[in-house]
mmCIF file of C-alpha atoms in Angstrom:
data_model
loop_
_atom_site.group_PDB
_atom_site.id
_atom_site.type_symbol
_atom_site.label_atom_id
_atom_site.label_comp_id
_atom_site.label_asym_id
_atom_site.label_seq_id
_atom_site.Cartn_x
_atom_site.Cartn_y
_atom_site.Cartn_z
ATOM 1 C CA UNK H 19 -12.913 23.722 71.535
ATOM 2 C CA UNK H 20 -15.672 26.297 73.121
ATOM 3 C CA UNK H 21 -14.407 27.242 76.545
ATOM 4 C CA UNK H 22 -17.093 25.861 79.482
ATOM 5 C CA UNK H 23 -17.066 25.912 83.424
ATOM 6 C CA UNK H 24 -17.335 22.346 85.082
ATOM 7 C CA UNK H 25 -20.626 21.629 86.201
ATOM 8 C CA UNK H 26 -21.542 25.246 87.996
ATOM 9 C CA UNK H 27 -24.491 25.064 90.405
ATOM 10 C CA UNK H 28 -27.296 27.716 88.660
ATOM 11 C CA UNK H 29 -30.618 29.180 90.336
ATOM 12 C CA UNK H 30 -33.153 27.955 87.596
ATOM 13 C CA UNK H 31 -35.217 31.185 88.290
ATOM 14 C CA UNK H 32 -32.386 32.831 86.390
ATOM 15 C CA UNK H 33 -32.485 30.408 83.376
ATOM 16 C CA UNK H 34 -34.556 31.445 80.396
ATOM 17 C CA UNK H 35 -35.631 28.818 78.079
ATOM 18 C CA UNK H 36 -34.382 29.799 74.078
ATOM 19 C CA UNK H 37 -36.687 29.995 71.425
ATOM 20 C CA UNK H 38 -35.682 26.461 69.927
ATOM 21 C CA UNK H 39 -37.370 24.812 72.380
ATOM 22 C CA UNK H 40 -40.739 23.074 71.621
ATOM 23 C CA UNK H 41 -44.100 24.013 73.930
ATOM 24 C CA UNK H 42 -45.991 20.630 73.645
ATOM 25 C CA UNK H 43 -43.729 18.731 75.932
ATOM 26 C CA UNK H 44 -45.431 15.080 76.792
ATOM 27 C CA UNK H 45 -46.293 15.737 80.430
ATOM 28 C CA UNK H 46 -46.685 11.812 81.410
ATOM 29 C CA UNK H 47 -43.020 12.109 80.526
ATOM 30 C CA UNK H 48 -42.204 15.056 82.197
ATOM 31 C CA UNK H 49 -43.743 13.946 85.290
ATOM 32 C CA UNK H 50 -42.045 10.496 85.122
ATOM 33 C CA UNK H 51 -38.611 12.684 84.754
ATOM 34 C CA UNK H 52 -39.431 14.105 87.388
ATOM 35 C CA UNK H 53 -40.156 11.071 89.687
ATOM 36 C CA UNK H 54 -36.377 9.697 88.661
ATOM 37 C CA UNK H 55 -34.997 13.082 88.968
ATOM 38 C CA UNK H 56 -36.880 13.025 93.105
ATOM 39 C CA UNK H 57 -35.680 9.220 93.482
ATOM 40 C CA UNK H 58 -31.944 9.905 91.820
ATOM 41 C CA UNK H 59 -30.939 13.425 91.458
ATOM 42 C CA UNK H 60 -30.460 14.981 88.715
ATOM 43 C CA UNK H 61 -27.716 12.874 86.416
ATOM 44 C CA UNK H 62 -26.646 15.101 83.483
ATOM 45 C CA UNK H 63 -26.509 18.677 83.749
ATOM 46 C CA UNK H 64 -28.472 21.427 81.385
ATOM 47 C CA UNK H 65 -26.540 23.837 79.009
ATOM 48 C CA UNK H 66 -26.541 27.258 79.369
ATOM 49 C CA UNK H 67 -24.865 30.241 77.606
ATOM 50 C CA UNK H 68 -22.969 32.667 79.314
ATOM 51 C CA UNK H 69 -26.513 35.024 79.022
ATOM 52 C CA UNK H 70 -28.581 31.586 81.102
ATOM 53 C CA UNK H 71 -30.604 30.907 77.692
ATOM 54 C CA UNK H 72 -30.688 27.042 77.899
ATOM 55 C CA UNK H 73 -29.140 25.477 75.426
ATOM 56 C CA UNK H 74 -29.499 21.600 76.392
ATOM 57 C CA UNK H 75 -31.733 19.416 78.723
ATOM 58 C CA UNK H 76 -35.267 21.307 78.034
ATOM 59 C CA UNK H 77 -37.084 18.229 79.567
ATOM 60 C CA UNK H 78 -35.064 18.288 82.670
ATOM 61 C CA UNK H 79 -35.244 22.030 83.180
ATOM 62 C CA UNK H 80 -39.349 21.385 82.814
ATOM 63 C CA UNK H 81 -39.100 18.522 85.178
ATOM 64 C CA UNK H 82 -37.343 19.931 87.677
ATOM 65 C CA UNK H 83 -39.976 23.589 87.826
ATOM 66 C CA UNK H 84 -42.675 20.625 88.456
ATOM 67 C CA UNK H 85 -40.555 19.399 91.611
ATOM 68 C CA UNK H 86 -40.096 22.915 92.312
ATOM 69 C CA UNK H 87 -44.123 23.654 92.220
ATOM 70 C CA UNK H 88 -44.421 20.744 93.998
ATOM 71 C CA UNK H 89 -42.486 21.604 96.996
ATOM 72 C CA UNK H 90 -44.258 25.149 97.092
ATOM 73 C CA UNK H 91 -47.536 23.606 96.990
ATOM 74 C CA UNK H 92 -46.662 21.433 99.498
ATOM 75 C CA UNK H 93 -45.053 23.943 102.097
ATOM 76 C CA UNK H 94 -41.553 22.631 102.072
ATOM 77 C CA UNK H 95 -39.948 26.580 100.424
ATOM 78 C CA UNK H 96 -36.341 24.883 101.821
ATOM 79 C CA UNK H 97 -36.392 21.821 99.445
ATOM 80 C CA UNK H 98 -37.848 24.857 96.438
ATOM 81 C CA UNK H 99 -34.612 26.328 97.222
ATOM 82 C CA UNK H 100 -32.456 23.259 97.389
ATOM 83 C CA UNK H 101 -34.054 21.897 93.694
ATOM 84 C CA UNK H 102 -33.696 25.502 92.286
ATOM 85 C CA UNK H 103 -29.775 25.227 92.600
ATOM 86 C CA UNK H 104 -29.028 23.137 89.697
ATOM 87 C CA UNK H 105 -25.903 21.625 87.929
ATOM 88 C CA UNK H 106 -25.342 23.284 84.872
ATOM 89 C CA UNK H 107 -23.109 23.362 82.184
ATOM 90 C CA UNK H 108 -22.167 27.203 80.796
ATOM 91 C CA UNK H 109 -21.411 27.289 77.236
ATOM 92 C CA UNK H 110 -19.050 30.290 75.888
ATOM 93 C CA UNK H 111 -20.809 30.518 72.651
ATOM 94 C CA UNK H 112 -19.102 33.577 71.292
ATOM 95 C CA UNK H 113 -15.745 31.676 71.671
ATOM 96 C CA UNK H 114 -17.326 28.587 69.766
ATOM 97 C CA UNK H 115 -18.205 30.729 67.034
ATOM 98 C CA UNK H 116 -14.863 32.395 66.996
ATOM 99 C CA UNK H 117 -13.264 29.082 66.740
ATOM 100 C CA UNK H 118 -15.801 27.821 64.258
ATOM 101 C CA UNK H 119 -15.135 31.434 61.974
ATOM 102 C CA UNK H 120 -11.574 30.111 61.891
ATOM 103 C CA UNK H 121 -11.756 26.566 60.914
ATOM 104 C CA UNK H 122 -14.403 27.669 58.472
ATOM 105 C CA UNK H 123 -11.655 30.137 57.280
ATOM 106 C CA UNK H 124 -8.299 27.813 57.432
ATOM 107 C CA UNK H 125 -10.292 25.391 55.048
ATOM 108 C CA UNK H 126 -11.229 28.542 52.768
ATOM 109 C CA UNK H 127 -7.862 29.454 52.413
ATOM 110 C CA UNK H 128 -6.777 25.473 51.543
ATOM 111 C CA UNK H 129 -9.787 25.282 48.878
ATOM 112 C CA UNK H 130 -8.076 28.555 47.420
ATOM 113 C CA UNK H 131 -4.785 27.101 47.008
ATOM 114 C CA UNK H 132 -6.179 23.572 45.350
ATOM 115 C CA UNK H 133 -4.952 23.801 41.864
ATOM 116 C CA UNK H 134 -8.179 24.266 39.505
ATOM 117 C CA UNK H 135 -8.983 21.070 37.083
#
């Protein structure tokens, strides 16, 4: 199993979002994210690689800027601060490949030794 870190707090300025993830979020849902994530916190953490390319919760990480730019807008820079520290989740991809390389190659070598028919 990929090694990963127990929900680490991250600065979001420092999280850059991968090139997977879609541009034409629905903004009525964004900003209704972002209303629960105000009321409630913020109840599952994003994914990010050990470089802070996001890797999970692309609606949450655009939910949460929006409270950010919020709080600027409105004068309150501590609360910016406080809502830039999020939870986050960091993903050691290279050892998830390296363990995927070697299942991939312990079921090579058993399809090798099935007998031919």
């Amino acid at each position: 199993m990929a090694k990963k870190t127990d929900f680490s707090k991250v600065d979001i300025k420092t999280i850059k979002e991968g090139e997977r993830f879609r541009k034409d979020y629905d903004q009525v849902g964004i900003n209704d994210l972002a209303k629960s994530i105000d009321t409630s916190g913020l109840l599952q953490p994003l994914g990010v690689d050990e470089r802070g390319v996001l890797i999970w919760g692309g609606r949450r990480f655009r939910a949460i800027e929006l409270l950010i730019k919020k709080a600027i807008h409105s004068g309150d820079t501590e609360r910016a601060e406080w809502l830039s520290m999020v939870p986050a989740i960091i993903v050691d991809l290279s050892a998830m490949a390296s363990e995927h390389n070697g299942t991939a190659g312990r079921l090579n070598e058993i399809d090798q030794k099935r007998p031919e028919t």
